XYZ file of C-alpha atoms in Angstrom:
664
model
C 102.947 129.499 101.149
C 104.224 131.143 97.982
C 101.168 131.863 95.850
C 101.780 133.373 92.425
C 99.849 134.554 89.385
C 100.536 133.780 85.726
C 99.014 135.787 82.855
C 97.962 132.924 80.581
C 95.131 132.251 78.120
C 93.549 135.633 78.776
C 93.298 135.245 82.561
C 95.538 135.402 85.640
C 95.915 131.860 86.988
C 96.486 131.735 90.737
C 98.814 128.881 91.734
C 101.450 127.533 94.107
C 104.317 125.207 93.206
C 106.731 123.696 95.741
C 109.036 120.734 96.189
C 111.453 118.707 94.096
C 111.068 115.445 92.215
C 108.543 114.152 89.724
C 105.623 116.499 89.207
C 102.161 116.153 90.746
C 99.294 118.537 89.984
C 96.336 118.956 92.373
C 92.982 120.097 90.922
C 90.327 121.194 93.413
C 86.631 120.298 93.623
C 83.863 122.504 92.253
C 82.779 123.497 95.772
C 86.280 124.580 96.808
C 89.533 126.090 95.576
C 93.233 125.262 95.905
C 93.038 125.606 99.712
C 91.300 122.225 99.944
C 94.771 120.694 99.441
C 96.358 122.415 102.473
C 96.774 119.112 104.328
C 98.469 117.484 101.336
C 101.200 120.016 100.624
C 103.697 119.076 103.336
C 103.618 115.347 102.546
C 103.481 115.740 98.769
C 106.188 118.397 98.465
C 108.572 116.241 100.502
C 108.847 113.845 97.540
C 107.300 115.620 94.527
C 107.296 118.928 92.748
C 103.700 119.768 93.649
C 101.483 122.239 91.804
C 98.047 123.365 92.933
C 96.031 126.098 91.288
C 92.636 127.779 91.137
C 90.742 126.867 87.998
C 89.318 129.683 85.910
C 86.335 131.120 87.794
C 87.359 129.717 91.192
C 89.410 131.092 94.064
C 91.531 133.992 92.862
C 91.582 133.098 89.163
C 89.139 135.353 87.292
C 86.871 134.168 84.471
C 86.920 136.856 81.780
C 84.720 136.720 78.702
C 85.574 134.111 76.087
C 85.043 130.390 75.694
C 87.697 128.055 77.093
C 88.626 124.509 78.087
C 89.838 123.932 81.650
C 92.311 121.313 80.427
C 93.825 123.854 78.016
C 94.402 126.228 80.930
C 96.261 123.459 82.745
C 98.432 122.654 79.742
C 99.365 126.324 79.343
C 100.229 126.613 83.045
C 102.411 123.492 82.925
C 104.215 124.782 79.835
C 104.753 128.109 81.594
C 106.356 126.270 84.533
C 108.455 123.991 82.322
C 106.679 120.840 83.530
C 106.647 118.332 80.686
C 104.926 115.445 82.481
C 102.866 115.244 85.649
C 100.676 112.969 87.689
C 97.274 114.603 88.115
C 95.171 114.409 91.288
C 91.626 115.641 90.778
C 88.696 115.813 93.195
C 85.051 115.969 92.069
C 84.833 118.412 89.133
C 88.624 118.569 89.316
C 88.613 114.828 88.628
C 86.600 115.461 85.462
C 89.156 118.049 84.362
C 91.983 115.613 85.134
C 90.370 112.967 82.908
C 89.787 115.466 80.090
C 93.407 116.602 80.366
C 94.688 113.019 80.172
C 92.634 112.445 77.017
C 93.613 115.733 75.372
C 97.320 115.612 76.264
C 98.222 111.993 77.075
C 101.929 112.634 76.584
C 101.881 115.019 79.567
C 100.285 112.622 82.091
C 102.117 109.932 84.078
C 99.241 108.830 86.349
C 95.777 109.834 87.544
C 94.433 109.959 91.102
C 90.667 110.476 90.929
C 88.920 111.431 94.180
C 85.115 111.348 94.084
C 85.515 112.260 90.437
C 82.866 113.555 88.071
C 82.962 112.347 84.462
C 82.152 114.062 81.185
C 79.134 112.460 79.508
C 77.853 110.681 82.620
C 74.089 111.114 83.141
C 73.330 111.796 86.793
C 70.339 109.867 88.150
C 70.155 110.596 91.893
C 66.783 112.296 92.519
C 67.732 113.295 96.074
C 70.861 115.023 94.769
C 68.879 116.807 92.050
C 66.416 118.103 94.646
C 69.246 119.297 96.895
C 70.930 121.078 93.983
C 67.664 122.890 93.227
C 67.487 123.982 96.863
C 71.054 125.316 96.674
C 70.243 127.287 93.521
C 67.074 128.685 95.063
C 68.916 129.839 98.192
C 71.659 131.451 96.107
C 69.084 133.139 93.849
C 67.436 134.830 96.812
C 70.830 135.946 98.090
C 70.994 133.612 101.087
C 74.516 132.347 100.444
C 74.896 131.078 104.009
C 71.918 128.752 103.548
C 73.226 127.647 100.157
C 76.673 126.894 101.625
C 75.083 124.946 104.480
C 73.140 122.837 101.976
C 76.351 122.214 100.014
C 78.058 121.109 103.233
C 75.202 118.719 103.967
C 75.352 117.209 100.472
C 79.083 116.935 99.970
C 80.663 116.945 103.422
C 78.107 115.215 105.633
C 77.034 112.937 102.805
C 74.094 110.599 102.519
C 74.209 108.813 105.854
C 75.607 111.292 108.386
C 74.261 114.278 110.242
C 76.356 117.402 110.900
C 77.027 116.369 114.499
C 78.650 113.127 113.268
C 81.544 114.853 111.490
C 84.544 116.814 112.710
C 83.199 120.355 113.333
C 86.482 122.112 112.554
C 86.934 120.383 109.205
C 83.249 120.880 108.390
C 83.647 124.587 109.047
C 86.569 124.664 106.588
C 84.475 122.933 103.936
C 81.561 125.301 104.610
C 83.899 128.291 104.281
C 85.300 127.061 100.962
C 81.795 126.547 99.614
C 80.607 129.957 100.841
C 83.574 131.637 99.144
C 82.859 129.781 95.900
C 79.165 130.719 95.945
C 80.081 134.390 96.413
C 82.203 134.506 93.252
C 80.780 136.451 90.289
C 78.803 134.307 87.849
C 79.475 136.335 84.718
C 82.363 135.512 82.410
C 83.447 133.049 79.773
C 81.793 129.724 79.117
C 83.658 126.411 79.539
C 83.392 124.281 76.412
C 82.363 120.628 76.383
C 84.853 118.045 75.195
C 83.569 116.020 72.252
C 83.279 113.104 72.187
C 82.592 112.944 75.910
C 85.201 111.404 78.187
C 82.908 108.518 79.139
C 83.190 107.299 75.537
C 87.020 107.476 75.504
C 88.140 105.965 78.807
C 89.815 103.032 77.041
C 92.316 105.547 75.629
C 93.746 106.314 79.077
C 96.943 104.277 79.155
C 98.381 105.368 82.505
C 97.798 103.924 85.996
C 94.593 105.233 87.585
C 93.828 105.246 91.318
C 90.176 105.751 92.281
C 89.145 107.026 95.732
C 85.568 107.381 96.973
C 84.218 108.415 100.358
C 81.967 105.803 101.935
C 79.271 108.450 102.596
C 79.432 110.083 99.156
C 76.361 110.213 96.906
C 75.314 107.220 94.796
C 76.240 108.781 91.450
C 79.844 109.292 92.554
C 80.081 105.607 93.470
C 78.551 104.715 90.101
C 81.109 106.862 88.274
C 83.897 105.128 90.191
C 82.610 101.785 88.926
C 82.551 103.095 85.349
C 86.140 104.318 85.674
C 87.302 101.027 87.155
C 85.597 99.029 84.408
C 86.758 101.086 81.427
C 90.190 102.531 82.268
C 92.632 99.785 81.196
C 95.120 100.464 83.994
C 92.682 101.271 86.806
C 94.093 99.947 90.079
C 90.795 99.286 91.870
C 88.445 101.432 93.940
C 89.533 102.487 97.430
C 86.618 103.277 99.737
C 87.681 105.715 102.452
C 85.503 105.116 105.489
C 84.226 107.965 107.666
C 84.440 110.364 104.715
C 82.100 111.767 102.080
C 83.024 113.849 99.013
C 86.253 115.405 100.319
C 88.188 112.476 101.831
C 91.529 114.259 101.517
C 90.245 116.844 104.010
C 88.543 114.425 106.424
C 91.291 111.787 106.562
C 94.396 113.542 105.237
C 96.961 111.149 106.739
C 95.269 108.084 105.269
C 94.707 109.744 101.910
C 98.274 111.054 101.702
C 99.753 107.646 102.461
C 97.589 105.815 99.930
C 97.986 108.388 97.173
C 101.750 108.747 97.591
C 102.244 104.977 97.654
C 100.301 104.747 94.407
C 102.332 107.542 92.813
C 105.557 105.859 93.883
C 104.539 102.667 92.086
C 103.162 104.528 89.082
C 106.547 106.199 88.536
C 107.975 102.838 87.507
C 108.345 101.904 83.847
C 107.980 98.211 82.994
C 109.035 96.801 79.629
C 107.738 93.354 78.711
C 109.403 91.569 75.793
C 107.624 88.640 74.153
C 108.856 85.433 72.546
C 106.269 84.634 69.868
C 106.330 81.051 68.526
C 105.383 80.242 64.935
C 102.010 78.496 64.627
C 103.207 75.512 62.593
C 107.006 75.549 62.536
C 109.833 75.810 65.052
C 110.508 79.522 64.871
C 110.277 82.808 66.793
C 109.417 86.304 65.618
C 111.981 89.101 66.018
C 111.850 92.759 65.090
C 114.637 94.361 63.089
C 116.187 97.724 63.911
C 119.221 99.619 62.650
C 121.267 98.264 65.556
C 120.157 94.649 65.260
C 117.302 92.355 66.160
C 115.162 92.667 69.257
C 112.130 90.968 70.705
C 108.776 92.730 70.233
C 107.666 94.462 73.397
C 105.186 96.642 75.230
C 105.995 99.364 77.760
C 103.746 100.216 80.695
C 103.765 102.622 83.601
C 103.814 100.793 86.921
C 105.676 97.987 88.658
C 105.821 94.363 87.547
C 103.392 93.424 90.329
C 100.792 95.734 88.787
C 100.755 93.598 85.654
C 101.176 90.019 86.845
C 97.625 88.983 85.994
C 94.874 90.004 83.618
C 96.195 93.529 83.014
C 99.444 92.206 81.594
C 97.535 89.607 79.580
C 95.191 92.235 78.175
C 97.966 94.619 77.179
C 99.779 91.811 75.376
C 96.552 90.828 73.613
C 96.002 94.411 72.513
C 99.257 94.185 70.565
C 99.606 90.526 69.631
C 96.026 89.222 69.396
C 94.405 86.478 71.471
C 97.678 85.272 72.993
C 98.234 83.575 76.329
C 101.243 83.989 78.633
C 102.909 80.642 79.281
C 105.659 81.754 81.637
C 108.222 84.442 82.406
C 111.620 83.460 81.040
C 113.545 86.443 82.430
C 112.979 89.264 84.904
C 115.168 92.093 86.195
C 114.459 95.362 87.978
C 116.414 98.477 88.896
C 114.955 100.126 91.995
C 117.142 103.208 91.649
C 115.968 103.838 88.084
C 112.460 102.498 88.865
C 112.455 100.255 85.815
C 111.809 96.578 85.235
C 112.302 94.368 82.192
C 110.934 90.911 81.581
C 110.665 88.350 78.808
C 107.504 86.239 78.542
C 106.815 83.254 76.313
C 103.417 83.287 74.596
C 101.172 80.811 72.815
C 98.250 81.124 70.366
C 100.192 83.633 68.277
C 98.390 84.557 65.068
C 99.539 86.912 62.346
C 102.270 89.353 63.370
C 102.811 92.799 61.930
C 105.716 95.219 61.820
C 109.269 95.140 60.587
C 110.631 91.742 61.460
C 111.136 88.133 60.489
C 110.877 84.577 61.736
C 114.110 82.997 62.943
C 114.801 79.307 63.515
C 117.680 77.199 64.777
C 119.500 77.577 61.470
C 119.104 81.341 60.970
C 119.371 82.507 64.589
C 123.186 82.193 64.967
C 123.830 84.690 62.173
C 121.624 87.368 63.700
C 122.951 90.230 65.827
C 120.787 91.287 68.775
C 120.736 94.586 70.626
C 120.413 92.502 73.804
C 122.435 89.247 73.723
C 120.241 87.817 76.499
C 117.292 87.850 74.099
C 119.220 85.714 71.634
C 120.055 83.187 74.350
C 116.425 82.986 75.482
C 115.206 82.456 71.920
C 117.800 79.721 71.447
C 116.558 77.945 74.583
C 112.922 78.229 73.460
C 113.685 76.886 69.992
C 115.492 73.926 71.530
C 112.515 73.144 73.771
C 110.043 73.402 70.895
C 112.205 71.167 68.730
C 112.755 68.420 71.324
C 109.660 68.760 73.502
C 111.932 68.532 76.563
C 111.242 71.175 79.222
C 112.610 71.684 82.757
C 111.085 69.288 85.263
C 110.049 72.059 87.645
C 108.143 74.041 85.030
C 104.473 73.932 86.126
C 101.762 72.499 83.874
C 100.214 75.900 83.084
C 103.525 77.020 81.555
C 103.251 74.341 78.854
C 101.425 74.696 75.520
C 97.817 73.546 75.468
C 97.240 73.568 79.218
C 95.285 76.831 79.297
C 92.840 75.664 76.628
C 92.148 72.444 78.539
C 91.667 74.237 81.857
C 89.425 76.895 80.303
C 87.250 74.217 78.690
C 86.904 72.386 82.012
C 85.856 75.585 83.781
C 83.283 76.510 81.162
C 81.847 73.002 80.765
C 81.662 72.439 84.537
C 79.846 75.686 85.256
C 77.565 75.252 82.248
C 76.569 71.798 83.505
C 75.641 73.331 86.868
C 73.397 75.934 85.265
C 75.779 78.867 85.778
C 77.266 79.579 82.348
C 80.316 81.814 82.046
C 79.195 85.169 80.634
C 82.517 87.010 80.256
C 86.037 86.022 79.156
C 88.035 84.257 81.860
C 90.410 86.551 83.761
C 93.895 85.501 84.819
C 94.239 86.675 88.420
C 97.651 85.134 89.092
C 100.189 83.312 86.953
C 103.494 82.491 88.610
C 105.699 79.531 89.406
C 103.680 78.314 92.414
C 100.035 78.698 91.417
C 97.612 79.710 88.707
C 94.313 81.454 89.482
C 91.498 82.478 87.131
C 88.205 84.282 87.720
C 85.061 83.122 85.940
C 82.128 85.542 85.879
C 78.837 83.703 85.497
C 75.127 84.397 85.463
C 75.163 83.555 89.187
C 78.183 85.451 90.483
C 81.911 84.832 90.196
C 83.926 81.684 90.823
C 87.666 81.168 91.148
C 89.711 78.428 89.544
C 92.945 77.469 91.269
C 95.732 74.956 90.792
C 99.149 74.734 92.449
C 102.550 73.441 91.418
C 103.338 69.766 91.936
C 106.055 70.345 94.527
C 106.939 68.292 97.635
C 106.094 71.341 99.728
C 102.477 71.486 98.532
C 99.421 69.286 98.961
C 96.853 68.410 96.309
C 94.822 71.390 97.418
C 91.672 70.464 95.516
C 91.387 67.104 97.308
C 92.365 68.508 100.712
C 89.915 71.409 100.525
C 87.094 69.082 99.514
C 87.767 66.974 102.622
C 88.124 70.012 104.901
C 84.805 71.365 103.624
C 83.157 68.083 104.623
C 84.641 68.214 108.117
C 84.290 71.961 108.759
C 81.534 73.252 106.436
C 80.994 76.458 108.420
C 84.571 77.634 107.995
C 85.839 76.167 104.710
C 84.491 77.051 101.262
C 82.969 73.993 99.607
C 84.394 73.634 96.087
C 81.873 73.848 93.274
C 83.902 71.144 91.535
C 87.332 69.530 91.686
C 89.491 67.616 89.223
C 91.531 65.451 91.580
C 94.017 64.183 88.983
C 94.869 67.695 87.770
C 94.581 69.368 91.205
C 92.010 71.792 89.801
C 89.206 73.289 91.835
C 86.452 75.857 91.454
C 85.330 77.775 94.532
C 82.767 80.569 94.970
C 83.942 84.141 95.386
C 84.216 85.435 98.941
C 82.319 88.693 99.491
C 84.918 89.998 101.956
C 88.421 89.186 103.197
C 90.014 90.276 106.457
C 93.125 91.538 104.652
C 96.818 91.738 105.460
C 96.534 94.892 107.533
C 93.832 93.649 109.886
C 93.666 95.255 113.310
C 95.033 93.236 116.240
C 91.567 92.560 117.678
C 90.416 91.202 114.326
C 93.443 88.912 114.165
C 92.744 87.706 117.680
C 89.141 86.934 116.764
C 89.915 84.858 113.692
C 92.743 83.104 115.567
C 90.414 82.119 118.407
C 87.916 80.682 115.948
C 90.692 78.857 114.111
C 91.930 77.280 117.361
C 88.428 75.905 117.926
C 88.632 74.360 114.452
C 92.063 72.923 115.293
C 90.715 71.386 118.507
C 87.985 69.637 116.523
C 90.534 68.512 113.926
C 92.504 66.509 116.526
C 89.928 63.725 116.197
C 90.350 63.665 112.399
C 94.137 63.482 112.004
C 94.019 60.083 110.296
C 91.391 61.258 107.822
C 93.343 64.433 107.088
C 96.568 62.516 106.472
C 94.709 60.144 104.151
C 93.339 63.112 102.188
C 96.859 64.353 101.494
C 97.796 66.677 104.356
C 101.533 66.429 104.908
C 102.847 64.798 108.074
C 104.969 67.477 109.741
C 104.627 66.256 113.314
C 107.364 67.209 115.739
C 109.080 63.821 115.902
C 109.548 63.967 112.135
C 110.723 67.578 112.312
C 113.420 66.617 114.820
C 114.892 64.200 112.265
C 115.050 66.957 109.632
C 117.095 69.505 111.590
C 120.524 67.962 111.010
C 120.070 67.110 107.288
C 118.825 70.633 106.666
C 121.621 72.452 108.481
C 124.385 70.250 107.052
C 123.096 70.399 103.461
C 125.683 71.965 101.113
C 123.230 74.559 99.781
C 122.706 75.869 103.332
C 126.429 76.303 103.937
C 127.779 77.393 100.575
C 127.964 81.121 101.373
C 129.077 80.771 105.013
C 132.527 81.017 106.573
C 133.994 78.121 108.548
C 133.232 79.925 111.799
C 129.626 80.533 110.756
C 129.207 76.880 109.779
C 130.574 75.756 113.148
C 128.182 78.089 114.948
C 125.295 76.788 112.862
C 126.161 73.182 113.726
C 125.847 73.981 117.433
C 122.203 74.880 116.830
C 121.287 71.299 115.879
C 120.862 69.877 119.412
C 119.383 73.155 120.653
C 116.619 73.131 118.025
C 116.011 69.412 118.494
C 115.571 69.943 122.237
C 113.141 72.810 121.638
C 111.010 70.595 119.418
C 111.143 67.771 121.964
C 110.023 70.116 124.731
C 107.190 71.406 122.568
C 106.158 67.822 121.751
C 105.932 66.993 125.464
C 103.706 69.967 126.259
C 100.004 69.111 126.736
C 98.912 70.847 123.522
C 97.961 68.249 120.879
C 99.296 68.283 117.360
C 96.578 68.945 114.833
C 95.681 70.552 111.511
C 98.041 73.366 110.507
C 97.147 75.883 107.819
C 100.780 76.710 107.147
C 100.230 80.241 105.821
C 97.626 81.759 108.117
C 97.247 85.525 107.871
C 94.457 87.998 107.191
C 94.915 87.738 103.441
C 93.822 84.087 103.610
C 90.782 84.666 105.818
C 87.358 85.697 104.538
C 84.099 86.659 106.219
C 80.690 85.226 105.338
C 77.633 86.079 107.445
C 79.815 87.054 110.393
C 81.893 83.860 110.365
C 85.533 83.567 109.389
C 86.322 81.417 106.354
C 89.838 80.011 105.904
C 91.199 79.440 102.404
C 94.466 78.839 100.501
C 95.336 75.442 102.008
C 98.361 74.777 99.787
C 100.618 74.191 102.824
C 98.169 72.149 104.918
C 99.830 69.658 107.254
C 99.629 68.002 110.661
C 101.937 69.660 113.164
C 101.919 71.776 116.294
C 99.245 74.513 116.282
C 101.592 77.185 117.619
C 103.277 77.444 114.220
C 100.113 78.967 112.735
C 100.499 81.932 115.081
C 103.800 83.063 113.601
C 102.516 85.193 110.700
C 99.768 86.684 112.848
C 101.596 87.706 116.020
C 105.336 87.382 115.504
C 106.328 90.995 114.958
C 105.611 94.012 117.075
C 103.009 92.429 119.360
C 103.532 92.242 123.114
C 103.404 88.682 124.487
C 100.344 89.401 126.607
C 98.464 90.275 123.414
C 99.358 86.927 121.856
C 97.530 84.941 124.512
C 94.170 85.015 122.725
C 94.317 81.322 121.772
C 95.782 79.866 124.946
C 92.654 79.827 127.142
C 90.995 77.671 124.482
C 93.782 75.097 124.642
C 93.975 75.191 128.445
C 90.207 74.739 128.764
C 90.428 75.742 132.424
C 93.210 73.264 133.188
C 96.600 74.341 134.582
C 99.565 73.710 132.303
C 102.910 72.392 133.586
C 106.032 74.561 133.262
C 107.427 74.671 129.747
C 109.704 77.724 129.542
C 110.938 77.314 125.973
C 107.667 76.380 124.341
C 106.164 79.451 125.969
C 108.266 81.352 123.439
C 106.135 79.798 120.703
C 102.722 80.253 122.231
C 103.273 83.016 124.803
C 100.720 81.701 127.282
C 100.914 82.880 130.915
C 102.981 80.518 133.072
């Protein structure tokens, strides 16, 4: 460790800076000092220039007389070190300072990681916490710093729902020691000034990605602050609850915290530029901005990857600049992983008045214009042609066409209103891409999700299929609140919990076993399921598709003659595998088609299966692929086989064992 001191702002700031790369600054909690980040330094400095320091009045940084702002101290330290921009990680009171710094010096902040953060202007309401704080002050006043530090450890390290013997004793001792050291520091010195207006009133000004971490056992007010931050910071990325931790999760679960925080910072380093094609309200025309070097499309720039802004966040940022617009579709997308940049062009509708230096162009005036990016000119030309003729690509989904959003939004609002659950907040776009469109409707009786999928041969009419599945398997399929069969629209209630992509193996085995029971029941309903729209993908049909697929020109276009010949030899081999699987005594039945933890929810202890876009009738083994294919020993994949065997011996079937991995 290479600790240093810097004479700045009338004090000597104690700090350490290590590593190369983009800068990250760590700000400690009020019950600790820079040592609370010991378990972060190795991981963080491997990829970032990492600064940690003792705030004025903590650790080894004295607090001389004179009023001050903590965020001004940080700015002065960064200037001293030549750091122009940094991501800021703040815990507890350090989180409050991080927020104040981002508001005071937004040009110096690339991202925020807030860990059990406090918040300027928030009114604390927890009576238990207030009583504990009074006990700490009383113990300190009578000189019993050990008792005061123990109380602090109980509040902030043990948390609300744990006793001292339920936490790691070594880490607890570290936290106790940090608190004891902090309590022993002299109280005299300068007074920190309040920021006015308070940060809680200015959160909408924070225009960088924000990650929010909270320990599951932390006090209620900290959880409430996290909800305020998530609701009011425009680029908040959601709240991550770290289980088995309280107020200092980076100390209790350093590996988990480091991984999550560094992954967030990696994404936040990206810069995404979104250009917009704005159509004229009443004429065939598009708005362009004029610069010294030529015309360009109007745009917004955001920190983060494209995936961070594929839904409501992107929509909201565009509305902040262009009014109550709606994204129809993405006309162009490109990314550069090395430079960590992405650019896209989106086509909007509902464009009102536009401001700025620019003009409307049409099919007559466009050719004479010079563009800084020739691709923009080509995209405008294509859009103008579509608007003039009304002819659009066949594969463009309905939601990418003018007027669709207004019709869908009206259906959602009218349907829920008729059922006595009126929508109380603006509809949120959760997903808008080429395959599906999802919106969230918040009502007086909870949230509901609207979904529709593209009209492609691969997909079913999900609204109709789900309605039928809910009739057949009501315990394990969400019953739609309403469907519009002709449009393939459906409204379903929000699931309180999903299993998630990273589910543990035992959890995957449990929901697979339950799903196999559902599949066994579905065998008796194959005719009904086919009539409802499930695709027929039974093995005899699949055998007929092998040769046409492999010999199709698009499958061979990038292959050498030798590779094509080798591929052709696979035709009889694959056909024989399917025939062998068809002859095995496992019946063909309902197939989800995309079964993984992200498409499984939990309600009252039962697994709920959703996202039935790929529903078909085929062999049940294919639904095991996403769950068990990679990195799982065959013996661990056997969870479903006893259900199919039902106590009966199975005949030898060496190749189909590769699909199902049951014991022979």
